[in-house]
mmCIF file of C-alpha atoms in Angstrom:
data_model
loop_
_atom_site.group_PDB
_atom_site.id
_atom_site.type_symbol
_atom_site.label_atom_id
_atom_site.label_comp_id
_atom_site.label_asym_id
_atom_site.label_seq_id
_atom_site.Cartn_x
_atom_site.Cartn_y
_atom_site.Cartn_z
ATOM 1 C CA MET A 1428 13.374 182.763 57.553
ATOM 2 C CA SER A 1429 10.578 181.723 60.106
ATOM 3 C CA GLN A 1430 11.537 181.273 63.732
ATOM 4 C CA ARG A 1431 10.759 177.592 63.522
ATOM 5 C CA SER A 1432 13.362 177.264 60.699
ATOM 6 C CA THR A 1433 15.908 179.215 62.551
ATOM 7 C CA VAL A 1434 15.542 176.991 65.700
ATOM 8 C CA PHE A 1435 15.482 173.796 63.865
ATOM 9 C CA LEU A 1436 18.723 174.945 61.843
ATOM 10 C CA ASP A 1437 20.540 175.893 64.982
ATOM 11 C CA GLU A 1438 19.846 172.515 66.391
ATOM 12 C CA MET A 1439 21.232 171.081 63.326
ATOM 13 C CA GLY A 1440 24.244 173.231 63.558
ATOM 14 C CA VAL A 1441 23.967 174.547 59.959
ATOM 15 C CA GLY A 1442 22.184 177.887 60.686
ATOM 16 C CA VAL A 1443 25.347 179.866 60.055
ATOM 17 C CA GLN A 1444 26.095 178.355 56.768
ATOM 18 C CA TRP A 1445 22.843 179.434 55.132
ATOM 19 C CA LYS A 1446 23.152 183.145 56.349
ATOM 20 C CA LEU A 1447 23.987 185.594 53.526
ATOM 21 C CA ARG A 1448 26.440 188.090 54.239
ATOM 22 C CA ASN A 1449 24.947 190.512 51.639
ATOM 23 C CA PRO A 1450 21.258 189.917 51.550
ATOM 24 C CA ALA A 1451 19.965 190.283 47.976
ATOM 25 C CA SER A 1452 17.293 193.146 47.285
ATOM 26 C CA GLY A 1453 13.954 193.023 45.726
ATOM 27 C CA GLU A 1454 12.603 190.005 43.992
ATOM 28 C CA GLU A 1455 15.909 188.209 44.219
ATOM 29 C CA ALA A 1456 15.929 188.323 47.845
ATOM 30 C CA GLY A 1457 12.371 187.178 48.077
ATOM 31 C CA GLY A 1458 13.135 184.321 45.734
ATOM 32 C CA GLN A 1459 15.942 183.094 47.779
ATOM 33 C CA GLN A 1460 13.835 183.474 51.014
ATOM 34 C CA GLU A 1461 11.221 181.122 49.571
ATOM 35 C CA THR A 1462 13.881 178.714 48.370
ATOM 36 C CA VAL A 1463 15.389 178.507 51.739
ATOM 37 C CA GLU A 1464 11.940 178.097 53.400
ATOM 38 C CA SER A 1465 11.193 175.326 51.003
ATOM 39 C CA VAL A 1466 14.215 173.533 51.806
ATOM 40 C CA VAL A 1467 13.786 173.870 55.426
ATOM 41 C CA GLU A 1468 10.354 172.611 55.191
ATOM 42 C CA VAL A 1469 11.554 169.477 53.133
ATOM 43 C CA VAL A 1470 14.300 168.850 55.772
ATOM 44 C CA ALA A 1471 11.931 169.410 58.641
ATOM 45 C CA GLU A 1472 9.638 166.842 57.029
ATOM 46 C CA ALA A 1473 12.371 164.325 56.601
ATOM 47 C CA ALA A 1474 14.239 164.985 59.905
ATOM 48 C CA PRO A 1475 12.374 162.355 61.915
ATOM 49 C CA ALA A 1476 13.421 159.729 59.626
ATOM 50 C CA PHE A 1477 17.099 160.474 59.566
ATOM 51 C CA VAL A 1478 17.911 162.402 62.671
ATOM 52 C CA PRO A 1479 17.300 160.739 66.049
ATOM 53 C CA ALA A 1480 15.745 162.686 68.888
ATOM 54 C CA PRO A 1481 18.407 164.643 70.887
ATOM 55 C CA ALA A 1482 19.709 162.346 73.531
ATOM 56 C CA PRO A 1483 21.160 163.290 76.935
ATOM 57 C CA ALA A 1484 24.535 161.642 75.687
ATOM 58 C CA PRO A 1485 26.214 165.067 74.949
ATOM 59 C CA VAL A 1486 25.350 166.296 78.435
ATOM 60 C CA ILE A 1487 26.563 162.940 80.089
ATOM 61 C CA ALA A 1488 29.793 163.092 78.089
ATOM 62 C CA ALA A 1489 30.602 166.461 79.250
ATOM 63 C CA ALA A 1490 30.598 165.554 82.881
ATOM 64 C CA PRO A 1491 33.871 163.393 82.719
ATOM 65 C CA VAL A 1492 35.663 165.944 80.589
ATOM 66 C CA ALA A 1493 35.025 168.660 83.182
ATOM 67 C CA ALA A 1494 36.163 166.504 86.171
ATOM 68 C CA PRO A 1495 39.984 166.556 85.567
ATOM 69 C CA VAL A 1496 39.845 170.324 84.871
ATOM 70 C CA ALA A 1497 37.936 170.958 88.143
ATOM 71 C CA ALA A 1498 39.885 171.671 91.417
ATOM 72 C CA PRO A 1499 40.990 168.556 93.272
ATOM 73 C CA THR A 1500 38.142 167.129 95.368
ATOM 74 C CA PRO A 1501 38.851 167.549 99.081
ATOM 75 C CA ALA A 1502 39.340 164.536 101.107
ATOM 76 C CA PRO A 1503 36.198 162.912 102.567
ATOM 77 C CA ALA A 1504 35.178 164.131 105.950
ATOM 78 C CA VAL A 1505 35.637 160.480 107.127
ATOM 79 C CA ALA A 1506 39.413 160.567 106.295
ATOM 80 C CA MET A 1507 39.941 163.514 108.726
ATOM 81 C CA GLN A 1508 38.415 161.778 111.583
ATOM 82 C CA PRO A 1509 40.640 159.924 113.986
ATOM 83 C CA PRO A 1510 41.080 156.216 113.157
ATOM 84 C CA VAL A 1511 38.848 153.780 115.000
ATOM 85 C CA ALA A 1512 40.972 152.094 117.661
ATOM 86 C CA ALA A 1513 41.856 148.411 116.734
ATOM 87 C CA PRO A 1514 41.190 145.544 119.229
ATOM 88 C CA ALA A 1515 43.824 145.224 121.810
ATOM 89 C CA PRO A 1516 46.408 142.717 120.864
ATOM 90 C CA SER A 1517 47.120 139.665 123.100
ATOM 91 C CA PHE A 1518 50.420 140.857 123.871
ATOM 92 C CA ALA A 1519 51.766 144.327 124.727
ATOM 93 C CA PRO A 1520 53.646 145.763 121.714
ATOM 94 C CA GLU A 1521 57.384 146.719 122.206
ATOM 95 C CA GLN A 1522 57.890 150.237 122.902
ATOM 96 C CA PRO A 1523 60.401 152.156 120.808
ATOM 97 C CA LEU A 1524 63.694 152.622 122.236
ATOM 98 C CA ALA A 1525 63.545 156.391 121.810
ATOM 99 C CA ASP A 1526 60.574 156.340 124.380
ATOM 100 C CA GLU A 1527 62.900 155.234 127.047
ATOM 101 C CA PRO A 1528 65.713 157.626 127.490
ATOM 102 C CA ALA A 1529 69.111 155.904 128.044
ATOM 103 C CA ALA A 1530 70.741 156.490 131.348
ATOM 104 C CA ALA A 1531 73.526 159.044 131.091
ATOM 105 C CA MET A 1532 77.077 157.415 130.795
ATOM 106 C CA ASP A 1533 80.346 158.756 130.602
ATOM 107 C CA ASP A 1534 82.104 158.002 127.373
ATOM 108 C CA ASP A 1535 85.058 156.410 129.096
ATOM 109 C CA SER A 1536 82.732 154.309 131.233
ATOM 110 C CA THR A 1537 83.263 150.585 131.283
ATOM 111 C CA ALA A 1538 80.308 149.706 133.391
ATOM 112 C CA TRP A 1539 78.738 147.817 130.565
ATOM 113 C CA PHE A 1540 81.793 145.563 130.534
ATOM 114 C CA ASP A 1541 82.048 145.354 134.306
ATOM 115 C CA GLU A 1542 78.702 143.784 134.425
ATOM 116 C CA ALA A 1543 79.709 140.815 132.422
ATOM 117 C CA PRO A 1544 80.608 138.055 134.895
ATOM 118 C CA VAL A 1545 84.061 136.578 134.720
ATOM 119 C CA PRO A 1546 83.872 132.812 134.702
ATOM 120 C CA ALA A 1547 85.744 131.429 137.688
ATOM 121 C CA ARG A 1548 88.728 129.260 136.994
ATOM 122 C CA ALA A 1549 87.956 125.637 137.801
ATOM 123 C CA ALA A 1550 89.322 124.175 140.968
ATOM 124 C CA PRO A 1551 92.842 122.492 140.180
ATOM 125 C CA VAL A 1552 92.880 118.695 140.401
ATOM 126 C CA SER A 1553 94.662 117.365 143.510
ATOM 127 C CA ASP A 1554 97.879 115.317 143.486
ATOM 128 C CA GLU A 1555 96.071 112.566 145.022
ATOM 129 C CA ALA A 1556 93.430 112.491 142.315
ATOM 130 C CA ILE A 1557 96.012 112.487 139.608
ATOM 131 C CA ALA A 1558 97.841 109.672 141.282
ATOM 132 C CA ALA A 1559 94.587 107.431 141.001
ATOM 133 C CA MET A 1560 93.860 108.212 137.335
ATOM 134 C CA ASP A 1561 93.727 105.949 134.370
ATOM 135 C CA TRP A 1562 94.831 106.966 130.787
ATOM 136 C CA THR A 1563 91.425 108.511 129.836
ATOM 137 C CA ALA A 1564 90.929 110.436 132.973
ATOM 138 C CA LEU A 1565 94.644 111.594 132.833
ATOM 139 C CA LYS A 1566 94.325 112.976 129.386
ATOM 140 C CA THR A 1567 91.226 114.924 130.283
ATOM 141 C CA ALA A 1568 92.844 116.286 133.238
ATOM 142 C CA VAL A 1569 95.845 117.553 131.389
ATOM 143 C CA SER A 1570 93.643 119.289 128.843
ATOM 144 C CA THR A 1571 91.618 121.010 131.408
ATOM 145 C CA CYS A 1572 94.334 121.576 133.837
ATOM 146 C CA THR A 1573 94.164 124.834 136.095
ATOM 147 C CA ARG A 1574 97.161 124.011 138.374
ATOM 148 C CA CYS A 1575 99.229 127.108 137.251
ATOM 149 C CA SER A 1576 98.896 130.292 135.369
ATOM 150 C CA LEU A 1577 99.745 128.832 132.109
ATOM 151 C CA CYS A 1578 96.164 127.825 131.750
ATOM 152 C CA ASP A 1579 95.195 131.449 131.127
ATOM 153 C CA VAL A 1580 97.468 131.817 128.151
ATOM 154 C CA ARG A 1581 97.735 128.547 126.573
ATOM 155 C CA ARG A 1582 96.302 127.599 123.163
ATOM 156 C CA ASN A 1583 96.358 123.707 124.024
ATOM 157 C CA ALA A 1584 97.527 121.587 126.735
ATOM 158 C CA VAL A 1585 99.716 119.091 124.967
ATOM 159 C CA ASN A 1586 99.389 115.317 126.122
ATOM 160 C CA GLY A 1587 101.946 112.753 125.637
ATOM 161 C CA ARG A 1588 101.902 110.315 122.690
ATOM 162 C CA GLY A 1589 103.056 106.770 122.040
ATOM 163 C CA ALA A 1590 102.427 103.455 123.454
ATOM 164 C CA ALA A 1591 100.564 103.065 126.798
ATOM 165 C CA ASP A 1592 102.909 100.391 127.868
ATOM 166 C CA ALA A 1593 105.986 101.758 126.610
ATOM 167 C CA THR A 1594 109.243 100.626 128.098
ATOM 168 C CA TRP A 1595 111.179 103.987 127.331
ATOM 169 C CA LEU A 1596 110.180 107.568 128.123
ATOM 170 C CA ALA A 1597 111.455 110.403 125.828
ATOM 171 C CA ILE A 1598 110.955 113.661 127.818
ATOM 172 C CA ALA A 1599 111.274 117.193 126.656
ATOM 173 C CA ALA A 1600 110.906 120.360 128.882
ATOM 174 C CA ALA A 1601 107.751 121.950 127.278
ATOM 175 C CA PRO A 1602 105.884 122.139 124.105
ATOM 176 C CA SER A 1603 107.150 124.305 121.323
ATOM 177 C CA ARG A 1604 105.061 126.755 119.341
ATOM 178 C CA LEU A 1605 104.592 124.192 116.704
ATOM 179 C CA ASP A 1606 103.788 121.430 119.171
ATOM 180 C CA GLU A 1607 101.116 123.580 120.702
ATOM 181 C CA LYS A 1608 99.687 124.211 117.252
ATOM 182 C CA GLU A 1609 99.786 120.545 116.212
ATOM 183 C CA ASN A 1610 98.695 119.497 119.832
ATOM 184 C CA GLN A 1611 101.481 116.934 119.786
ATOM 185 C CA ALA A 1612 104.554 116.475 121.755
ATOM 186 C CA ILE A 1613 107.772 116.924 119.735
ATOM 187 C CA THR A 1614 106.225 117.124 116.110
ATOM 188 C CA GLY A 1615 107.429 118.374 112.848
ATOM 189 C CA GLU A 1616 111.102 117.980 111.717
ATOM 190 C CA ALA A 1617 112.099 117.500 115.419
ATOM 191 C CA GLY A 1618 109.553 114.708 115.721
ATOM 192 C CA GLN A 1619 111.064 113.019 112.675
ATOM 193 C CA LEU A 1620 114.568 113.232 113.789
ATOM 194 C CA LEU A 1621 113.579 111.916 117.144
ATOM 195 C CA ASP A 1622 112.198 108.906 115.602
ATOM 196 C CA ASN A 1623 115.368 108.318 113.728
ATOM 197 C CA MET A 1624 117.484 108.561 116.672
ATOM 198 C CA LEU A 1625 115.403 106.066 118.506
ATOM 199 C CA LYS A 1626 115.493 103.610 115.626
ATOM 200 C CA ALA A 1627 119.197 104.034 115.547
ATOM 201 C CA ILE A 1628 119.272 101.931 118.965
ATOM 202 C CA ALA A 1629 116.951 99.390 117.774
ATOM 203 C CA LEU A 1630 113.665 100.956 119.370
ATOM 204 C CA LYS A 1631 110.208 101.153 117.550
ATOM 205 C CA PRO A 1632 108.710 104.604 118.331
ATOM 206 C CA GLU A 1633 105.243 103.354 117.837
ATOM 207 C CA THR A 1634 105.374 100.466 120.460
ATOM 208 C CA ASP A 1635 108.554 101.024 122.601
ATOM 209 C CA VAL A 1636 108.491 104.695 123.366
ATOM 210 C CA TYR A 1637 106.161 107.276 125.031
ATOM 211 C CA VAL A 1638 106.891 110.986 124.301
ATOM 212 C CA THR A 1639 105.892 113.617 126.667
ATOM 213 C CA ASN A 1640 106.830 117.076 128.280
ATOM 214 C CA LEU A 1641 107.591 118.105 131.890
ATOM 215 C CA VAL A 1642 105.303 120.966 131.393
ATOM 216 C CA LYS A 1643 102.187 120.293 129.292
ATOM 217 C CA CYS A 1644 101.328 123.843 128.407
ATOM 218 C CA ARG A 1645 103.761 126.133 126.354
ATOM 219 C CA PRO A 1646 105.447 128.751 128.353
ATOM 220 C CA VAL A 1647 105.435 132.054 126.638
ATOM 221 C CA ALA A 1648 107.653 135.130 127.040
ATOM 222 C CA ASP A 1649 106.308 138.656 126.936
ATOM 223 C CA ASP A 1650 107.385 139.055 123.297
ATOM 224 C CA GLY A 1651 105.604 135.804 122.374
ATOM 225 C CA ALA A 1652 108.613 133.474 122.079
ATOM 226 C CA ASP A 1653 109.073 130.172 123.661
ATOM 227 C CA ARG A 1654 110.802 130.384 127.175
ATOM 228 C CA ALA A 1655 112.186 127.941 129.770
ATOM 229 C CA PRO A 1656 109.428 126.642 132.391
ATOM 230 C CA THR A 1657 109.608 128.092 135.814
ATOM 231 C CA GLY A 1658 110.044 126.132 138.969
ATOM 232 C CA GLU A 1659 106.416 126.655 139.891
ATOM 233 C CA GLU A 1660 105.361 125.376 136.590
ATOM 234 C CA LEU A 1661 107.462 122.330 136.845
ATOM 235 C CA LEU A 1662 106.049 121.349 140.197
ATOM 236 C CA ALA A 1663 102.483 121.871 139.146
ATOM 237 C CA CYS A 1664 102.877 119.479 136.171
ATOM 238 C CA ARG A 1665 105.072 116.855 138.135
ATOM 239 C CA PRO A 1666 102.022 114.681 139.222
ATOM 240 C CA PHE A 1667 101.009 114.222 135.578
ATOM 241 C CA LEU A 1668 104.639 113.017 134.582
ATOM 242 C CA ASP A 1669 104.786 110.680 137.543
ATOM 243 C CA ARG A 1670 101.374 109.112 136.619
ATOM 244 C CA GLU A 1671 102.577 108.790 132.966
ATOM 245 C CA LEU A 1672 105.421 106.908 134.263
ATOM 246 C CA ALA A 1673 103.435 104.762 136.485
ATOM 247 C CA LEU A 1674 100.841 103.857 133.862
ATOM 248 C CA THR A 1675 103.554 102.935 131.152
ATOM 249 C CA GLY A 1676 105.721 101.068 133.540
ATOM 250 C CA ALA A 1677 108.845 102.384 131.654
ATOM 251 C CA THR A 1678 112.194 101.195 132.991
ATOM 252 C CA MET A 1679 114.430 103.764 130.983
ATOM 253 C CA ALA A 1680 114.144 107.524 130.321
ATOM 254 C CA MET A 1681 115.922 109.970 128.221
ATOM 255 C CA THR A 1682 115.620 113.880 128.553
ATOM 256 C CA PHE A 1683 116.070 115.992 125.392
ATOM 257 C CA GLY A 1684 117.432 119.407 125.979
ATOM 258 C CA GLN A 1685 119.151 121.064 128.979
ATOM 259 C CA TYR A 1686 115.920 122.358 130.350
ATOM 260 C CA ALA A 1687 114.365 118.831 130.545
ATOM 261 C CA ALA A 1688 117.454 117.301 132.238
ATOM 262 C CA LYS A 1689 117.574 120.068 134.893
ATOM 263 C CA GLY A 1690 113.687 120.116 135.215
ATOM 264 C CA LEU A 1691 113.406 116.361 135.731
ATOM 265 C CA MET A 1692 116.292 116.208 138.132
ATOM 266 C CA MET A 1693 115.213 119.575 139.970
ATOM 267 C CA GLY A 1694 118.825 120.449 139.941
ATOM 268 C CA PRO A 1695 122.222 119.979 138.156
ATOM 269 C CA ALA A 1696 122.243 117.608 135.384
ATOM 270 C CA ALA A 1697 124.807 116.668 132.754
ATOM 271 C CA ARG A 1698 125.280 114.573 129.829
ATOM 272 C CA GLY A 1699 127.489 111.496 129.661
ATOM 273 C CA LYS A 1700 126.296 109.802 132.794
ATOM 274 C CA VAL A 1701 123.397 107.892 134.049
ATOM 275 C CA MET A 1702 121.224 109.613 136.627
ATOM 276 C CA ARG A 1703 118.531 108.109 138.791
ATOM 277 C CA TYR A 1704 114.949 109.651 139.095
ATOM 278 C CA GLY A 1705 112.390 109.050 141.871
ATOM 279 C CA ALA A 1706 111.902 106.327 144.464
ATOM 280 C CA ALA A 1707 112.215 103.550 141.896
ATOM 281 C CA GLU A 1708 115.567 104.967 140.715
ATOM 282 C CA LEU A 1709 114.525 105.200 137.177
ATOM 283 C CA PRO A 1710 117.716 105.315 135.000
ATOM 284 C CA VAL A 1711 117.902 108.673 133.020
ATOM 285 C CA VAL A 1712 120.235 109.808 130.368
ATOM 286 C CA ALA A 1713 120.353 113.386 129.021
ATOM 287 C CA THR A 1714 121.091 114.419 125.474
ATOM 288 C CA TYR A 1715 120.324 117.205 122.976
ATOM 289 C CA HIS A 1716 116.959 118.238 121.790
ATOM 290 C CA PRO A 1717 116.166 117.405 118.264
ATOM 291 C CA ASP A 1718 115.569 121.018 117.466
ATOM 292 C CA ASP A 1719 119.278 121.827 118.679
ATOM 293 C CA LEU A 1720 120.556 119.112 116.485
ATOM 294 C CA LEU A 1721 118.755 120.676 113.565
ATOM 295 C CA ARG A 1722 120.399 123.985 114.368
ATOM 296 C CA ARG A 1723 123.841 122.343 115.021
ATOM 297 C CA PRO A 1724 124.212 119.296 113.119
ATOM 298 C CA GLU A 1725 127.804 118.868 114.373
ATOM 299 C CA ASP A 1726 126.362 117.845 117.837
ATOM 300 C CA LYS A 1727 124.830 114.637 116.333
ATOM 301 C CA ALA A 1728 128.064 112.596 117.156
ATOM 302 C CA LYS A 1729 127.694 113.580 120.853
ATOM 303 C CA ALA A 1730 123.975 112.666 120.731
ATOM 304 C CA TRP A 1731 124.836 109.312 119.386
ATOM 305 C CA GLY A 1732 127.144 108.659 122.290
ATOM 306 C CA ASP A 1733 124.172 109.591 124.692
ATOM 307 C CA LEU A 1734 122.059 107.110 122.911
ATOM 308 C CA CYS A 1735 124.422 104.267 123.219
ATOM 309 C CA LEU A 1736 124.921 105.097 126.829
ATOM 310 C CA ALA A 1737 121.200 104.820 127.452
ATOM 311 C CA LYS A 1738 120.887 101.608 125.561
ATOM 312 C CA ALA A 1739 123.724 100.081 127.537
ATOM 313 C CA ALA A 1740 122.160 101.213 130.882
ATOM 314 C CA ARG A 1741 118.773 99.673 129.861
ATOM 315 C CA ASP A 1742 120.262 96.282 128.757
#
């Protein structure tokens, strides 16, 4: 086979197929050689018509295949360079808290709490100011009162309820837990019983009676239970009661419960008689608190006698 034929067959990728493992001898080999050369000549002459000229495609195609196999390309030199400083912002960025070490502080220290300012208690309103108040100002003064220490523990300061021009005053000692919650004097079942007691002597609770307490804030014992008001608490609230009496113009009063009678009279007080209160000598009759009657219904007969006494004193 000529060198030209060998090169051409190698380019075609068929050179190996035409090689004989056991070359023939003599004339047979020479005949085969001539046949091969003639075939090569024919193929060579026809090649331009069927086989395109070798293109660089195989070389280009090999490049992408080799890329994944190659070792990872090192990062560009630009990436290793320090970043270019950005323009300064119009405001200073906040520094991380870690950059500013916290001051050493003992675990038991309360300095953080001590720094919080304690709001000062508002100055208590004077007796003279209370004596000049109208209903609106009086109710506001009661709600914001700081005249005794009960203002520090109260939930609500309980104003009176009823007609502003009532002719009767119904007075209890202090708000109960329920009164404080409802923000109303003598409420709940006790309030319903009180209304029934007043109706029994021909009074209209909505128009004839003003219900209030000697002390406007609920006195609380150390265990959270209701307690009787102290003398200091009674004196602190007395101007409010006197102003309620003056604004209503009531001409009769009844106290409900032993602490109410003693607290109003500031001394001994008893059921079954007409007492007098203040410079105007307002007639006062003491009886049981509705809560007491709910616990001891057998005392209702005595309470009925007290109501009749009060009605007779008023008539």
